[in-house]
Amino acid sequence: MKIKIKNREGVKVIVIISILSFAVMSLGSSGDEDLLKQAKQIFGPLPQVIVSEKNPVTPEKVKLGKMLFYETRISVDGTVSCSRCHPIGLYAADGLRKSIGNNCKLNPRNAPTLLNAAGQISGHWIGNRIDVEDQAKQSVIGPFSFGMPSYEAVEKKLKGIKGYAAPFKTAFPMDNNPLTIDNFAKAIGAFERTLVTPSPFDAFLEGKTATLREREKTGLKSYMEAGCTMCHFGTYVGGQTYQKFGISEPYWKYTKSEPIDEGRYVVTKNEADRYVFKVPILRNVEKTSPYFHDGSIDKLEDVVWIMGKIQLGKDLDKSRVEEIVAFLKSLTGEIPEDVLKIPLLPSTD
Amino acid sequence: MKIKIKNREGVKVIVIISILSFAVMSLGSSGDEDLLKQAKQIFGPLPQVIVSEKNPVTPEKVKLGKMLFYETRISVDGTVSCSRCHPIGLYAADGLRKSIGNNCKLNPRNAPTLLNAAGQISGHWIGNRIDVEDQAKQSVIGPFSFGMPSYEAVEKKLKGIKGYAAPFKTAFPMDNNPLTIDNFAKAIGAFERTLVTPSPFDAFLEGKTATLREREKTGLKSYMEAGCTMCHFGTYVGGQTYQKFGISEPYWKYTKSEPIDEGRYVVTKNEADRYVFKVPILRNVEKTSPYFHDGSIDKLEDVVWIMGKIQLGKDLDKSRVEEIVAFLKSLTGEIPEDVLKIPLLPSTD
């Protein structure tokens, strides 16, 4: 099987993959300690906050960013906010096959969850966003999302809501002109860097092996043995590499996708990137149906089977699929208390 | 000036109006105690929960109702929930002139706040909803809101999300078949009956007269003397009667409204109801721009002046308008902690 990896730090990824392959192959004993040892070579527990050198997370930025996350009045038709396609109560995804943005425009792809998303190599399914800050910034002029004509137009709308002057100043105290689109992006990015959801699997990784039930541990073994870890590895259980979707067979044979999405080729125009997508993170995957870049599949069991079939060339049987799903459900985490609190927005007048 | 009052309990309203008129006329002394005494004859402090004999509020119903309030997956295009047009962070209004529902359909009127709305005589600007339960129920088949073809279709969607079976059973333990559209409406209604926002004005009414600043007290006096209390009276500062909009002059002369809305005439086809609307509640009015049934006016100062002009036949001067606005701002209340907590919804799969 040919594995194609795209990464800004290609060498590093190859090294990681080698370690992972070794780790999976050497998995022998069924004891908890052995399982933990193997798992720790592949995965890592979540941090409290996903830090960024470019955008240090401060309480003031997070507070402002959370307000802006719910702000519809900066979209061209007044109905779109980050929360519209990433509602926190639905684990920051929207339950739609493809999201619907301003003026009923259909997004080309499914809205991935924003929970833990700041830990990924890039944003969006095709990796055309650098990080969560870039994603927040570009979304306001995205034709399928907020649909605004320019960044200046967004700044003007924000300045029109007088109650935003003070929280921007507080969040960016050194700036003479704090209310800018870049600070808007930084504030939302800072908030998104707090969307971290520790799960039973994290407790397991931290040594509390009894946190996972036997079925979940069996599932973890199956997950590693089947080779899911070749792409879905690391702290975020994915999100670190790009990969062709449909290695052994075309994906649309199983997803019945219409139209066929060329993936990262759209960004790079490089033939090698045709049907290549960013590997999604699997944290909270239980909660974010429907699945795949086009939301074509509803059931997690079907997803696991299809992935085995077209990525690994394996026809996983029902019990193996169910075990893996049991493990995946242990990745469902707790949303921080503060994230679950609705911010009050300044009034329009 | 001719006052037209519509109410299911006409006699009671006339009695209340008589008391109010007497109270306003007898307002003499400028002392806090006198002001409080007068105000207490016209207004009342908010209850903790707005009770209903038909739908007793229980914690289980409120919990389920809060989940359903955020549920988009029961709308025809998967984008509409109660929260879409009534986001809590924007004081349960949406900041749009007229709300946009499923498939970009424009609602005929502005979305009124749901905060304290359960205390009104009826729902909607034209009073074509009996209560909050009826409003919740009818909205799912409303062509401009959720747009579903039938109640059965909504029940089917809810049954398709397996995680709703348990909370419906818990909220309606005596029902053999708890997941029904009527219980959906009762649960949302119960949640909305907790959307009660005590304000500085309530503390004043409870005897803490120092809670209101001098300017707000002056504003309260002006508000009562000007005659605003003839319609905007009671616990909810409005919401108890119907009234013609534009008594001394046509409203559209000032609002520039297009098209002209015939108001309650649409419901009753009674000539006397032409241009008659339900009197909106003024609690949190500071936070719910734009104003009027068509969201035609942005500034609260303009609203107060227009109301003086076309309802009371008075040309209120700038300082009087500003005083009244100062009082109105004292009606901005606190949203209960529990209401500000985002509920997690069951997953689709």
XYZ file of C-alpha atoms in Angstrom, chain A residues 17-258:
242
model
C 5.063 7.409 11.160
C 8.056 5.100 11.557
C 7.722 5.216 15.322
C 4.002 4.533 15.054
C 4.478 1.541 12.783
C 7.006 0.082 15.167
C 4.753 0.744 18.114
C 1.759 -0.976 16.523
C 3.747 -3.976 15.353
C 5.316 -4.530 18.737
C 1.963 -4.563 20.497
C 1.830 -7.942 22.106
C 0.667 -8.404 25.700
C -2.935 -7.764 26.560
C -2.152 -6.235 29.939
C -3.283 -2.694 30.693
C 0.265 -1.495 31.261
C 1.423 -2.789 27.911
C -1.566 -1.270 26.179
C -0.914 2.048 27.896
C 2.750 1.918 26.927
C 1.904 1.326 23.299
C -0.817 3.945 23.267
C 1.490 6.547 24.789
C 3.868 6.097 21.873
C 1.077 7.029 19.473
C -1.233 9.368 21.327
C -0.946 12.085 23.924
C -3.336 13.648 26.427
C -4.844 17.027 25.594
C -3.302 20.228 26.911
C -5.512 22.619 28.893
C -5.220 25.231 26.172
C -3.800 24.863 22.667
C -1.089 27.508 22.761
C 0.209 29.649 19.912
C 3.346 31.779 19.891
C 1.745 34.107 17.366
C -1.388 34.552 19.440
C -0.856 34.099 23.184
C -4.128 33.172 24.860
C -5.261 35.718 27.450
C -8.553 35.781 29.414
C -9.399 39.138 27.824
C -8.963 37.832 24.280
C -10.926 34.689 25.109
C -13.780 36.743 26.553
C -13.973 38.974 23.473
C -13.492 36.014 21.141
C -16.413 34.194 22.697
C -18.643 37.207 22.105
C -17.501 37.494 18.496
C -18.091 33.759 18.032
C -21.835 34.443 18.408
C -21.906 37.691 16.439
C -24.332 37.503 13.508
C -24.476 41.232 12.819
C -21.156 41.191 10.959
C -22.458 38.876 8.227
C -23.882 40.161 4.983
C -27.441 39.031 5.765
C -27.219 39.248 9.558
C -27.772 35.517 10.105
C -24.272 33.990 10.114
C -21.950 33.675 13.096
C -19.219 31.131 13.843
C -21.785 29.477 16.087
C -24.207 28.936 13.224
C -22.093 26.203 11.620
C -20.281 25.264 14.832
C -22.914 25.334 17.607
C -21.270 24.310 20.879
C -24.329 22.312 21.979
C -23.873 20.056 18.945
C -20.150 19.669 19.705
C -19.269 22.592 17.451
C -20.552 20.984 14.262
C -23.991 21.558 12.740
C -25.437 18.168 11.891
C -25.860 19.109 8.225
C -24.227 17.266 5.328
C -22.941 20.589 4.088
C -23.348 23.840 5.961
C -25.636 26.589 4.762
C -24.225 30.098 4.978
C -25.392 33.612 4.131
C -28.318 33.911 1.752
C -28.788 30.135 1.796
C -25.491 29.423 0.098
C -24.427 25.798 0.332
C -20.866 25.271 1.532
C -18.875 22.877 -0.616
C -18.061 20.682 2.392
C -19.249 19.501 5.804
C -18.505 21.720 8.825
C -15.845 19.974 10.935
C -16.027 20.386 14.705
C -14.080 23.289 16.175
C -13.487 21.397 19.420
C -9.713 20.800 19.675
C -9.416 22.044 16.076
C -6.660 24.507 16.993
C -4.324 21.531 17.341
C -4.432 20.702 13.651
C -1.808 21.263 10.963
C -4.209 23.618 9.139
C -7.850 24.549 8.824
C -10.624 23.212 6.566
C -10.861 19.831 4.851
C -8.471 20.853 2.105
C -6.025 22.652 4.379
C -6.543 26.064 2.838
C -6.504 27.852 6.186
C -3.243 28.263 8.108
C -4.682 28.053 11.616
C -7.815 28.890 13.602
C -7.002 32.600 13.443
C -6.708 32.480 9.656
C -9.909 30.456 9.437
C -11.798 33.001 11.546
C -10.452 35.886 9.487
C -11.147 34.416 6.079
C -14.601 33.161 7.016
C -16.004 36.696 7.202
C -15.325 37.240 3.510
C -16.035 33.619 2.568
C -18.755 33.554 -0.105
C -20.415 30.517 1.510
C -20.105 31.728 5.101
C -20.401 35.368 6.248
C -20.275 36.709 2.684
C -18.983 40.188 3.514
C -17.475 42.169 0.631
C -14.239 43.132 2.458
C -12.437 43.149 5.791
C -13.024 46.904 5.972
C -16.760 46.298 5.751
C -16.544 43.924 8.737
C -14.513 46.436 10.746
C -17.118 49.065 9.939
C -19.940 46.827 11.171
C -18.026 46.090 14.386
C -17.328 49.775 14.956
C -21.045 50.441 14.438
C -21.794 48.343 17.528
C -20.425 50.750 20.116
C -20.176 48.195 22.899
C -17.275 46.469 21.143
C -14.812 49.367 21.533
C -14.103 48.621 25.198
C -13.581 44.825 25.015
C -11.275 45.215 21.978
C -9.253 47.799 23.908
C -9.081 45.513 26.950
C -8.048 42.510 24.878
C -5.406 44.439 22.903
C -4.248 47.136 25.347
C -1.036 47.996 23.468
C -2.773 48.736 20.170
C -3.617 52.286 19.202
C -6.331 51.001 16.925
C -7.445 47.764 18.540
C -10.609 47.148 16.539
C -9.144 45.521 13.436
C -9.924 42.376 11.499
C -6.627 40.836 12.623
C -7.500 41.361 16.259
C -10.984 40.010 15.541
C -9.282 36.860 14.239
C -6.888 36.697 17.186
C -9.707 37.006 19.707
C -11.771 34.249 18.086
C -8.624 32.154 17.700
C -7.844 32.590 21.407
C -11.369 31.438 22.302
C -11.067 28.441 19.982
C -7.752 27.537 21.619
C -9.755 26.927 24.816
C -12.149 24.497 23.096
C -10.322 21.527 24.560
C -12.335 18.482 25.613
C -10.554 15.987 27.884
C -12.051 12.520 27.547
C -11.879 9.120 29.261
C -9.080 8.291 26.797
C -7.001 11.175 28.187
C -7.428 9.829 31.720
C -6.262 6.447 30.396
C -3.215 8.066 28.756
C -2.422 9.758 32.053
C -2.189 6.337 33.697
C -5.732 5.844 34.989
C -6.122 2.706 32.930
C -9.342 1.684 34.691
C -11.077 4.669 33.095
C -11.534 2.733 29.865
C -13.919 -0.206 29.888
C -12.700 -3.574 28.605
C -14.594 -3.148 25.359
C -12.949 0.244 24.771
C -9.511 -1.212 25.475
C -10.162 -4.045 23.043
C -11.277 -1.399 20.569
C -8.092 0.589 21.116
C -6.047 -2.534 20.351
C -8.076 -3.218 17.221
C -7.731 0.420 16.168
C -3.956 0.254 16.484
C -3.628 -3.190 14.922
C -5.838 -2.326 11.959
C -3.561 0.598 11.133
C -5.951 3.502 11.795
C -3.028 5.054 13.682
C -1.079 5.620 10.482
C -3.184 8.718 9.913
C -5.239 9.238 13.044
C -2.445 9.554 15.601
C -1.146 12.088 18.090
C -2.782 14.239 20.723
C -5.714 15.042 18.484
C -6.098 11.552 16.989
C -5.594 12.982 13.509
C -5.286 16.424 12.031
C -1.504 16.336 11.542
C -1.178 15.166 7.937
C -2.833 15.140 4.524
C -3.882 11.894 2.926
C -5.559 10.630 -0.198
C -9.155 9.600 0.511
C -9.589 6.291 -1.267
C -6.211 4.595 -1.499
C -7.295 1.132 -2.526
C -10.545 2.176 -4.210
C -12.191 5.475 -5.194
C -14.030 6.947 -2.224
C -17.165 7.820 -4.181
C -17.762 4.135 -4.846
C -18.702 3.866 -1.158
C -19.901 7.335 -0.249
C -22.018 7.836 -3.394
C -20.730 11.415 -3.321
C -22.028 13.882 -5.857
